[in-house]
């Protein structure tokens, strides 16, 4: 039986493999192609209803696209803490891992017309257990699509490094997709990256624009980042924000700067700032009970907010968390944080699919794989 598909890898961590894979699976299904999904080597896992431990991205794809395949096939190998040491101590055999991956892929590709196999991190991740992305793609006889960050020179340099490992393991590269390209530079980047890739005889299969909703964290993300829980507004845990503002100005100036859909970072003892936000929120709710300010609060500093302030925030239904970090440190932590797509975040999943699918050349992609419907 002829099998069709490709392997998704990236030039680094947090480049957008899962986001891209969502758009690819959705695009294939939209075109009437029975698509399957697999993550052969997973790192971040969670327990599903059956009691199995499964890669978290596999759970996202299975639930969102209502895929019928078994978790054990979609997520055959997991790398929990201590796995690498056990492998090096010969407690785990490479041949057993490879057999498990190959048998799972065979079972999935027997049932699905087209397979999308997502790797872990950059091409070299997994080398210490002889299961880096290039090795796995070669073993499964799958061409690779490389996802790179949306730039020109630096993106090409990173592609060159990852391409060299593919050449070492005789893994064919099908093409390149650039992710998070600045909207006003898409045309220029697309033109010159296509010219640069001709040196390797590779096509540019897509330029996905930067998307604020996909990049900015939700309150749930910030709970994880600061290792704390929301004190108020738990029902808005998955709220999305357009901007993040650190406030250290006077309250009179700040009142003029309050915007909807904004995370505000301020010391917990700046009660004037906090009450100004509460007042603005109540003003919005009085105008329209179903449409609030859409804000979020991160209170910082050595001393937590007083009970009176907590009471006011809770009455205004504003999602808020407290961290002992200083405001500037909190802002720096958020700036360095990469928001992931969670299975419960339907808005972000829908946005990812829409943004990616509309910026990928599916005709070229299917032509390169020589796909034929069964």
mmCIF file of C-alpha atoms in Angstrom:
data_model
loop_
_atom_site.group_PDB
_atom_site.id
_atom_site.type_symbol
_atom_site.label_atom_id
_atom_site.label_comp_id
_atom_site.label_asym_id
_atom_site.label_seq_id
_atom_site.Cartn_x
_atom_site.Cartn_y
_atom_site.Cartn_z
ATOM 1 C CA UNK A 1 0.000 0.000 0.000
ATOM 2 C CA UNK A 2 1.293 3.458 -0.921
ATOM 3 C CA UNK A 3 1.488 5.749 2.087
ATOM 4 C CA UNK A 4 1.306 9.560 2.000
ATOM 5 C CA UNK A 5 2.289 12.151 4.552
ATOM 6 C CA UNK A 6 5.078 14.317 5.875
ATOM 7 C CA UNK A 7 7.023 14.967 9.051
ATOM 8 C CA UNK A 8 6.833 18.386 10.726
ATOM 9 C CA UNK A 9 9.996 19.662 12.419
ATOM 10 C CA UNK A 10 11.217 23.129 13.289
ATOM 11 C CA UNK A 11 14.493 24.990 13.508
ATOM 12 C CA UNK A 12 14.084 25.506 17.261
ATOM 13 C CA UNK A 13 11.810 25.267 20.270
ATOM 14 C CA UNK A 14 8.559 27.256 20.364
ATOM 15 C CA UNK A 15 8.635 28.050 16.640
ATOM 16 C CA UNK A 16 5.057 26.902 15.995
ATOM 17 C CA UNK A 17 4.976 23.225 14.982
ATOM 18 C CA UNK A 18 1.677 22.493 16.717
ATOM 19 C CA UNK A 19 0.070 25.678 15.412
ATOM 20 C CA UNK A 20 1.174 24.787 11.879
ATOM 21 C CA UNK A 21 0.061 21.174 12.259
ATOM 22 C CA UNK A 22 -3.425 22.324 13.312
ATOM 23 C CA UNK A 23 -3.754 24.324 10.095
ATOM 24 C CA UNK A 24 -2.385 21.477 7.987
ATOM 25 C CA UNK A 25 -4.747 18.839 9.410
ATOM 26 C CA UNK A 26 -7.718 21.215 9.076
ATOM 27 C CA UNK A 27 -6.754 22.087 5.502
ATOM 28 C CA UNK A 28 -6.495 18.439 4.457
ATOM 29 C CA UNK A 29 -9.820 17.521 6.071
ATOM 30 C CA UNK A 30 -11.441 20.519 4.387
ATOM 31 C CA UNK A 31 -10.248 19.147 1.044
ATOM 32 C CA UNK A 32 -11.867 15.785 1.731
ATOM 33 C CA UNK A 33 -8.616 14.010 2.580
ATOM 34 C CA UNK A 34 -8.699 11.595 5.516
ATOM 35 C CA UNK A 35 -5.897 12.981 7.687
ATOM 36 C CA UNK A 36 -4.311 11.282 10.675
ATOM 37 C CA UNK A 37 -2.006 12.737 13.308
ATOM 38 C CA UNK A 38 0.890 11.273 15.260
ATOM 39 C CA UNK A 39 3.570 12.494 17.648
ATOM 40 C CA UNK A 40 6.081 9.622 17.765
ATOM 41 C CA UNK A 41 8.211 11.040 20.587
ATOM 42 C CA UNK A 42 6.455 13.155 23.205
ATOM 43 C CA UNK A 43 7.794 15.060 26.193
ATOM 44 C CA UNK A 44 4.861 16.822 27.860
ATOM 45 C CA UNK A 45 2.231 14.291 28.844
ATOM 46 C CA UNK A 46 -1.123 14.096 30.563
ATOM 47 C CA UNK A 47 -3.391 11.280 31.711
ATOM 48 C CA UNK A 48 -6.574 10.654 29.732
ATOM 49 C CA UNK A 49 -9.823 9.014 30.879
ATOM 50 C CA UNK A 50 -8.586 5.529 29.971
ATOM 51 C CA UNK A 51 -5.680 5.948 32.395
ATOM 52 C CA UNK A 52 -3.106 6.151 29.602
ATOM 53 C CA UNK A 53 -0.394 8.804 29.620
ATOM 54 C CA UNK A 54 -0.367 10.612 26.280
ATOM 55 C CA UNK A 55 1.464 13.542 24.715
ATOM 56 C CA UNK A 56 -0.632 16.669 25.353
ATOM 57 C CA UNK A 57 -0.643 17.721 21.677
ATOM 58 C CA UNK A 58 -2.038 14.340 20.658
ATOM 59 C CA UNK A 59 -4.950 14.845 23.069
ATOM 60 C CA UNK A 60 -5.587 18.279 21.526
ATOM 61 C CA UNK A 61 -5.718 16.882 17.966
ATOM 62 C CA UNK A 62 -7.770 13.806 18.827
ATOM 63 C CA UNK A 63 -10.384 15.836 20.703
ATOM 64 C CA UNK A 64 -10.618 18.817 18.356
ATOM 65 C CA UNK A 65 -10.727 16.873 15.079
ATOM 66 C CA UNK A 66 -12.599 13.908 16.620
ATOM 67 C CA UNK A 67 -9.967 11.470 15.355
ATOM 68 C CA UNK A 68 -10.844 7.797 15.878
ATOM 69 C CA UNK A 69 -7.320 6.398 16.176
ATOM 70 C CA UNK A 70 -5.968 4.845 19.381
ATOM 71 C CA UNK A 71 -3.907 7.001 21.716
ATOM 72 C CA UNK A 72 -1.307 4.246 21.922
ATOM 73 C CA UNK A 73 -0.658 4.590 18.182
ATOM 74 C CA UNK A 74 -0.819 8.389 18.075
ATOM 75 C CA UNK A 75 1.618 8.772 20.998
ATOM 76 C CA UNK A 76 3.791 5.636 21.064
ATOM 77 C CA UNK A 77 6.884 6.896 22.937
ATOM 78 C CA UNK A 78 6.991 9.321 25.869
ATOM 79 C CA UNK A 79 10.128 10.717 27.488
ATOM 80 C CA UNK A 80 9.345 11.228 31.198
ATOM 81 C CA UNK A 81 11.869 12.351 33.786
ATOM 82 C CA UNK A 82 14.661 9.797 34.190
ATOM 83 C CA UNK A 83 14.062 8.201 30.765
ATOM 84 C CA UNK A 84 17.394 9.333 29.294
ATOM 85 C CA UNK A 85 19.361 7.911 32.235
ATOM 86 C CA UNK A 86 17.534 4.584 31.910
ATOM 87 C CA UNK A 87 18.314 4.559 28.185
ATOM 88 C CA UNK A 88 22.022 5.210 28.766
ATOM 89 C CA UNK A 89 22.050 2.530 31.487
ATOM 90 C CA UNK A 90 20.714 0.081 28.829
ATOM 91 C CA UNK A 91 17.435 -0.423 30.700
ATOM 92 C CA UNK A 92 15.614 0.732 27.560
ATOM 93 C CA UNK A 93 16.585 -0.532 24.111
ATOM 94 C CA UNK A 94 16.621 1.673 21.022
ATOM 95 C CA UNK A 95 15.295 -1.123 18.813
ATOM 96 C CA UNK A 96 12.200 -1.493 21.023
ATOM 97 C CA UNK A 97 11.419 2.221 20.765
ATOM 98 C CA UNK A 98 11.882 2.232 16.997
ATOM 99 C CA UNK A 99 9.696 -0.855 16.584
ATOM 100 C CA UNK A 100 6.941 0.743 18.648
ATOM 101 C CA UNK A 101 7.029 3.919 16.542
ATOM 102 C CA UNK A 102 7.144 2.060 13.232
ATOM 103 C CA UNK A 103 4.308 -0.316 14.135
ATOM 104 C CA UNK A 104 2.165 2.597 15.359
ATOM 105 C CA UNK A 105 2.789 4.588 12.183
ATOM 106 C CA UNK A 106 1.950 1.580 10.022
ATOM 107 C CA UNK A 107 -1.342 1.052 11.876
ATOM 108 C CA UNK A 108 -2.277 4.730 11.495
ATOM 109 C CA UNK A 109 -1.299 5.030 7.836
ATOM 110 C CA UNK A 110 -3.303 1.886 7.030
ATOM 111 C CA UNK A 111 -6.447 3.698 8.235
ATOM 112 C CA UNK A 112 -5.743 7.271 7.112
ATOM 113 C CA UNK A 113 -5.171 8.581 3.591
ATOM 114 C CA UNK A 114 -2.588 11.117 4.712
ATOM 115 C CA UNK A 115 -0.423 11.289 7.840
ATOM 116 C CA UNK A 116 0.883 14.390 9.571
ATOM 117 C CA UNK A 117 3.652 13.403 11.969
ATOM 118 C CA UNK A 118 4.828 16.108 14.357
ATOM 119 C CA UNK A 119 8.332 16.035 15.770
ATOM 120 C CA UNK A 120 9.682 17.447 19.022
ATOM 121 C CA UNK A 121 11.727 20.654 19.007
ATOM 122 C CA UNK A 122 14.441 21.197 16.403
ATOM 123 C CA UNK A 123 15.696 18.476 14.066
ATOM 124 C CA UNK A 124 18.359 17.271 16.513
ATOM 125 C CA UNK A 125 16.124 16.826 19.573
ATOM 126 C CA UNK A 126 16.167 13.182 20.665
ATOM 127 C CA UNK A 127 19.707 12.444 19.452
ATOM 128 C CA UNK A 128 20.801 11.124 22.848
ATOM 129 C CA UNK A 129 18.297 8.246 22.530
ATOM 130 C CA UNK A 130 18.930 7.772 18.781
ATOM 131 C CA UNK A 131 15.498 9.155 17.951
ATOM 132 C CA UNK A 132 16.056 12.663 16.678
ATOM 133 C CA UNK A 133 13.526 14.059 14.221
ATOM 134 C CA UNK A 134 15.664 13.371 11.158
ATOM 135 C CA UNK A 135 16.173 9.744 12.221
ATOM 136 C CA UNK A 136 12.471 9.166 12.882
ATOM 137 C CA UNK A 137 11.414 10.779 9.595
ATOM 138 C CA UNK A 138 13.912 8.631 7.679
ATOM 139 C CA UNK A 139 12.768 5.468 9.476
ATOM 140 C CA UNK A 140 9.150 6.201 8.517
ATOM 141 C CA UNK A 141 10.176 7.133 4.957
ATOM 142 C CA UNK A 142 8.538 10.542 5.348
ATOM 143 C CA UNK A 143 9.723 13.790 3.760
ATOM 144 C CA UNK A 144 10.142 16.671 6.192
ATOM 145 C CA UNK A 145 8.628 20.136 6.249
ATOM 146 C CA UNK A 146 10.772 22.565 8.226
ATOM 147 C CA UNK A 147 9.102 25.370 10.182
ATOM 148 C CA UNK A 148 11.273 28.443 10.743
ATOM 149 C CA UNK A 149 10.700 31.713 12.535
ATOM 150 C CA UNK A 150 9.609 34.567 10.294
ATOM 151 C CA UNK A 151 12.773 36.356 9.296
ATOM 152 C CA UNK A 152 15.309 36.234 6.507
ATOM 153 C CA UNK A 153 19.011 35.964 7.395
ATOM 154 C CA UNK A 154 18.673 34.385 10.834
ATOM 155 C CA UNK A 155 15.873 32.087 9.644
ATOM 156 C CA UNK A 156 18.003 30.874 6.719
ATOM 157 C CA UNK A 157 20.996 30.281 9.021
ATOM 158 C CA UNK A 158 18.843 28.130 11.307
ATOM 159 C CA UNK A 159 17.450 26.247 8.319
ATOM 160 C CA UNK A 160 21.011 25.534 7.151
ATOM 161 C CA UNK A 161 21.956 24.019 10.521
ATOM 162 C CA UNK A 162 18.886 21.778 10.633
ATOM 163 C CA UNK A 163 19.205 20.837 6.969
ATOM 164 C CA UNK A 164 22.722 19.495 7.587
ATOM 165 C CA UNK A 165 21.372 16.948 10.083
ATOM 166 C CA UNK A 166 18.692 15.890 7.595
ATOM 167 C CA UNK A 167 21.403 15.322 4.998
ATOM 168 C CA UNK A 168 23.407 13.247 7.484
ATOM 169 C CA UNK A 169 20.428 10.922 8.056
ATOM 170 C CA UNK A 170 19.339 10.983 4.385
ATOM 171 C CA UNK A 171 16.014 12.633 5.228
ATOM 172 C CA UNK A 172 14.371 14.412 2.312
ATOM 173 C CA UNK A 173 13.129 17.958 2.957
ATOM 174 C CA UNK A 174 9.876 18.704 1.156
ATOM 175 C CA UNK A 175 9.799 22.450 1.753
ATOM 176 C CA UNK A 176 9.792 25.280 4.263
ATOM 177 C CA UNK A 177 7.045 27.187 6.092
ATOM 178 C CA UNK A 178 7.832 30.481 7.821
ATOM 179 C CA UNK A 179 5.833 31.291 10.938
ATOM 180 C CA UNK A 180 5.137 34.592 12.741
ATOM 181 C CA UNK A 181 6.140 36.802 9.821
ATOM 182 C CA UNK A 182 5.407 40.499 10.369
ATOM 183 C CA UNK A 183 2.339 41.391 8.312
ATOM 184 C CA UNK A 184 3.984 44.325 6.535
ATOM 185 C CA UNK A 185 6.991 42.196 5.554
ATOM 186 C CA UNK A 186 5.241 39.095 4.200
ATOM 187 C CA UNK A 187 5.642 40.038 0.543
ATOM 188 C CA UNK A 188 9.328 40.951 0.910
ATOM 189 C CA UNK A 189 10.218 37.930 3.083
ATOM 190 C CA UNK A 190 8.332 35.559 0.777
ATOM 191 C CA UNK A 191 10.120 36.906 -2.304
ATOM 192 C CA UNK A 192 13.658 36.771 -0.910
ATOM 193 C CA UNK A 193 13.316 33.552 1.089
ATOM 194 C CA UNK A 194 12.015 31.828 -2.059
ATOM 195 C CA UNK A 195 15.114 33.080 -3.901
ATOM 196 C CA UNK A 196 17.410 31.873 -1.111
ATOM 197 C CA UNK A 197 15.772 28.424 -0.955
ATOM 198 C CA UNK A 198 16.375 27.896 -4.682
ATOM 199 C CA UNK A 199 20.005 27.264 -3.721
ATOM 200 C CA UNK A 200 18.765 24.035 -2.111
ATOM 201 C CA UNK A 201 16.021 23.438 -4.675
ATOM 202 C CA UNK A 202 13.376 23.797 -1.955
ATOM 203 C CA UNK A 203 10.030 25.606 -2.193
ATOM 204 C CA UNK A 204 8.599 28.044 0.324
ATOM 205 C CA UNK A 205 5.218 26.474 1.102
ATOM 206 C CA UNK A 206 3.826 29.241 3.266
ATOM 207 C CA UNK A 207 4.362 32.505 5.134
ATOM 208 C CA UNK A 208 2.156 32.555 8.232
ATOM 209 C CA UNK A 209 1.719 36.058 9.702
ATOM 210 C CA UNK A 210 2.346 37.018 13.306
ATOM 211 C CA UNK A 211 -0.905 36.835 15.275
ATOM 212 C CA UNK A 212 -1.372 38.692 18.554
ATOM 213 C CA UNK A 213 -4.038 36.354 19.922
ATOM 214 C CA UNK A 214 -1.816 33.309 19.380
ATOM 215 C CA UNK A 215 1.234 34.965 20.931
ATOM 216 C CA UNK A 216 -0.206 36.640 24.031
ATOM 217 C CA UNK A 217 -0.820 34.586 27.192
ATOM 218 C CA UNK A 218 -4.161 33.898 28.858
ATOM 219 C CA UNK A 219 -4.626 34.188 32.614
ATOM 220 C CA UNK A 220 -4.274 30.399 32.765
ATOM 221 C CA UNK A 221 -0.851 30.678 31.117
ATOM 222 C CA UNK A 222 0.140 33.295 33.691
ATOM 223 C CA UNK A 223 -1.005 31.054 36.546
ATOM 224 C CA UNK A 224 1.468 28.473 35.289
ATOM 225 C CA UNK A 225 4.230 31.039 34.686
ATOM 226 C CA UNK A 226 4.033 32.494 38.200
ATOM 227 C CA UNK A 227 3.173 29.169 39.896
ATOM 228 C CA UNK A 228 0.064 30.623 41.489
ATOM 229 C CA UNK A 229 -3.733 30.610 41.136
ATOM 230 C CA UNK A 230 -6.279 33.242 40.256
ATOM 231 C CA UNK A 231 -7.681 35.001 43.326
ATOM 232 C CA UNK A 232 -10.548 36.526 41.361
ATOM 233 C CA UNK A 233 -12.372 35.991 38.075
ATOM 234 C CA UNK A 234 -11.697 32.257 37.747
ATOM 235 C CA UNK A 235 -14.369 32.022 35.049
ATOM 236 C CA UNK A 236 -12.164 34.208 32.830
ATOM 237 C CA UNK A 237 -9.132 31.924 33.045
ATOM 238 C CA UNK A 238 -9.019 31.585 29.233
ATOM 239 C CA UNK A 239 -9.501 35.289 28.516
ATOM 240 C CA UNK A 240 -7.302 36.669 25.725
ATOM 241 C CA UNK A 241 -5.653 40.082 25.786
ATOM 242 C CA UNK A 242 -4.420 42.454 23.105
ATOM 243 C CA UNK A 243 -1.824 44.352 25.146
ATOM 244 C CA UNK A 244 0.193 44.170 28.365
ATOM 245 C CA UNK A 245 0.938 47.334 30.370
ATOM 246 C CA UNK A 246 3.148 47.900 33.396
ATOM 247 C CA UNK A 247 1.739 50.842 35.362
ATOM 248 C CA UNK A 248 3.984 52.990 37.534
ATOM 249 C CA UNK A 249 2.576 56.405 36.617
ATOM 250 C CA UNK A 250 0.193 58.685 38.506
ATOM 251 C CA UNK A 251 -3.435 57.604 38.715
ATOM 252 C CA UNK A 252 -4.570 60.724 36.827
ATOM 253 C CA UNK A 253 -2.356 59.847 33.862
ATOM 254 C CA UNK A 254 -3.330 56.177 34.069
ATOM 255 C CA UNK A 255 -7.069 56.917 33.892
ATOM 256 C CA UNK A 256 -6.468 58.341 30.419
ATOM 257 C CA UNK A 257 -4.532 55.219 29.375
ATOM 258 C CA UNK A 258 -6.981 52.489 30.433
ATOM 259 C CA UNK A 259 -7.841 50.323 27.427
ATOM 260 C CA UNK A 260 -10.075 47.281 26.905
ATOM 261 C CA UNK A 261 -8.555 43.795 26.618
ATOM 262 C CA UNK A 262 -5.399 44.702 28.500
ATOM 263 C CA UNK A 263 -3.357 42.978 31.215
ATOM 264 C CA UNK A 264 -2.253 45.532 33.791
ATOM 265 C CA UNK A 265 0.805 44.850 35.956
ATOM 266 C CA UNK A 266 1.072 47.034 39.048
ATOM 267 C CA UNK A 267 2.308 46.739 42.646
ATOM 268 C CA UNK A 268 -0.334 45.439 45.049
ATOM 269 C CA UNK A 269 0.096 48.571 47.173
ATOM 270 C CA UNK A 270 -0.888 50.862 44.274
ATOM 271 C CA UNK A 271 -4.480 50.827 45.438
ATOM 272 C CA UNK A 272 -5.264 54.014 43.511
ATOM 273 C CA UNK A 273 -4.402 52.269 40.222
ATOM 274 C CA UNK A 274 -6.336 49.129 41.174
ATOM 275 C CA UNK A 275 -9.446 51.082 42.162
ATOM 276 C CA UNK A 276 -9.252 53.090 38.923
ATOM 277 C CA UNK A 277 -9.437 49.816 36.967
ATOM 278 C CA UNK A 278 -12.313 48.598 39.145
ATOM 279 C CA UNK A 279 -14.151 51.875 38.523
ATOM 280 C CA UNK A 280 -13.643 51.610 34.758
ATOM 281 C CA UNK A 281 -14.824 47.991 34.781
ATOM 282 C CA UNK A 282 -18.018 48.921 36.641
ATOM 283 C CA UNK A 283 -18.568 51.792 34.214
ATOM 284 C CA UNK A 284 -18.469 49.305 31.316
ATOM 285 C CA UNK A 285 -20.804 46.880 33.100
ATOM 286 C CA UNK A 286 -23.314 49.635 33.878
ATOM 287 C CA UNK A 287 -23.420 50.498 30.190
ATOM 288 C CA UNK A 288 -23.814 46.885 29.094
ATOM 289 C CA UNK A 289 -23.857 43.995 31.616
ATOM 290 C CA UNK A 290 -22.759 41.542 28.907
ATOM 291 C CA UNK A 291 -19.721 43.563 27.788
ATOM 292 C CA UNK A 292 -17.043 44.355 30.347
ATOM 293 C CA UNK A 293 -13.578 45.927 30.089
ATOM 294 C CA UNK A 294 -12.011 42.549 29.264
ATOM 295 C CA UNK A 295 -9.033 43.334 31.478
ATOM 296 C CA UNK A 296 -6.768 41.269 33.716
ATOM 297 C CA UNK A 297 -4.684 42.222 36.755
ATOM 298 C CA UNK A 298 -1.282 41.033 37.920
ATOM 299 C CA UNK A 299 -0.511 42.459 41.345
ATOM 300 C CA UNK A 300 3.125 42.344 42.394
ATOM 301 C CA UNK A 301 5.491 43.022 45.254
ATOM 302 C CA UNK A 302 6.435 41.856 48.702
ATOM 303 C CA UNK A 303 3.056 42.542 50.286
ATOM 304 C CA UNK A 304 -0.183 40.983 48.941
ATOM 305 C CA UNK A 305 -3.308 43.099 48.382
ATOM 306 C CA UNK A 306 -5.470 44.013 51.385
ATOM 307 C CA UNK A 307 -8.806 42.232 51.894
ATOM 308 C CA UNK A 308 -10.713 45.411 51.021
ATOM 309 C CA UNK A 309 -8.955 45.596 47.641
ATOM 310 C CA UNK A 310 -9.554 41.887 46.998
ATOM 311 C CA UNK A 311 -13.226 42.389 47.755
ATOM 312 C CA UNK A 312 -13.485 45.265 45.254
ATOM 313 C CA UNK A 313 -11.720 43.276 42.521
ATOM 314 C CA UNK A 314 -13.935 40.241 43.107
ATOM 315 C CA UNK A 315 -17.115 42.330 43.041
ATOM 316 C CA UNK A 316 -16.011 43.750 39.686
ATOM 317 C CA UNK A 317 -15.340 40.196 38.343
ATOM 318 C CA UNK A 318 -11.800 41.035 37.195
ATOM 319 C CA UNK A 319 -9.423 38.062 36.746
ATOM 320 C CA UNK A 320 -6.458 38.724 39.033
ATOM 321 C CA UNK A 321 -3.423 36.941 40.391
ATOM 322 C CA UNK A 322 -0.737 37.998 42.846
ATOM 323 C CA UNK A 323 2.993 37.302 42.660
ATOM 324 C CA UNK A 324 5.754 38.398 45.033
ATOM 325 C CA UNK A 325 7.938 39.265 42.018
ATOM 326 C CA UNK A 326 8.630 42.939 41.332
ATOM 327 C CA UNK A 327 6.618 44.477 38.486
ATOM 328 C CA UNK A 328 9.568 44.796 36.082
ATOM 329 C CA UNK A 329 10.591 41.176 36.697
ATOM 330 C CA UNK A 330 6.990 40.052 36.121
ATOM 331 C CA UNK A 331 6.871 41.945 32.819
ATOM 332 C CA UNK A 332 10.193 40.432 31.761
ATOM 333 C CA UNK A 333 8.944 36.930 32.600
ATOM 334 C CA UNK A 334 5.807 37.475 30.505
ATOM 335 C CA UNK A 335 7.836 38.908 27.608
ATOM 336 C CA UNK A 336 10.065 35.809 27.581
ATOM 337 C CA UNK A 337 7.124 33.409 27.897
ATOM 338 C CA UNK A 338 5.809 31.492 24.892
ATOM 339 C CA UNK A 339 2.080 30.839 25.098
ATOM 340 C CA UNK A 340 1.110 27.301 24.079
ATOM 341 C CA UNK A 341 -2.190 26.202 22.575
ATOM 342 C CA UNK A 342 -4.275 24.306 25.123
ATOM 343 C CA UNK A 343 -7.018 21.855 24.172
ATOM 344 C CA UNK A 344 -9.617 23.781 26.210
ATOM 345 C CA UNK A 345 -8.789 27.083 24.489
ATOM 346 C CA UNK A 346 -11.232 26.802 21.580
ATOM 347 C CA UNK A 347 -10.800 30.426 20.528
ATOM 348 C CA UNK A 348 -7.047 30.062 20.109
ATOM 349 C CA UNK A 349 -7.393 26.730 18.273
ATOM 350 C CA UNK A 350 -9.879 28.258 15.821
ATOM 351 C CA UNK A 351 -7.614 31.266 15.291
ATOM 352 C CA UNK A 352 -4.563 29.059 14.673
ATOM 353 C CA UNK A 353 -6.393 26.981 12.084
ATOM 354 C CA UNK A 354 -7.731 30.015 10.249
ATOM 355 C CA UNK A 355 -4.418 31.894 10.171
ATOM 356 C CA UNK A 356 -2.278 28.915 9.130
ATOM 357 C CA UNK A 357 -4.624 27.259 6.647
ATOM 358 C CA UNK A 358 -5.117 30.427 4.608
ATOM 359 C CA UNK A 359 -1.367 31.010 4.254
ATOM 360 C CA UNK A 360 -0.190 27.576 3.097
ATOM 361 C CA UNK A 361 0.022 26.451 -0.513
ATOM 362 C CA UNK A 362 -1.847 23.136 -0.248
ATOM 363 C CA UNK A 363 -1.816 22.556 -4.005
ATOM 364 C CA UNK A 364 1.988 22.645 -4.075
ATOM 365 C CA UNK A 365 2.228 20.570 -0.914
ATOM 366 C CA UNK A 366 0.000 17.766 -2.232
ATOM 367 C CA UNK A 367 1.720 17.842 -5.606
ATOM 368 C CA UNK A 368 5.131 17.411 -3.958
ATOM 369 C CA UNK A 369 3.917 14.387 -1.967
ATOM 370 C CA UNK A 370 2.402 12.913 -5.178
ATOM 371 C CA UNK A 371 -0.774 12.306 -3.205
ATOM 372 C CA UNK A 372 -3.485 10.111 -4.743
ATOM 373 C CA UNK A 373 -6.835 9.495 -3.062
ATOM 374 C CA UNK A 374 -7.605 5.911 -2.115
#
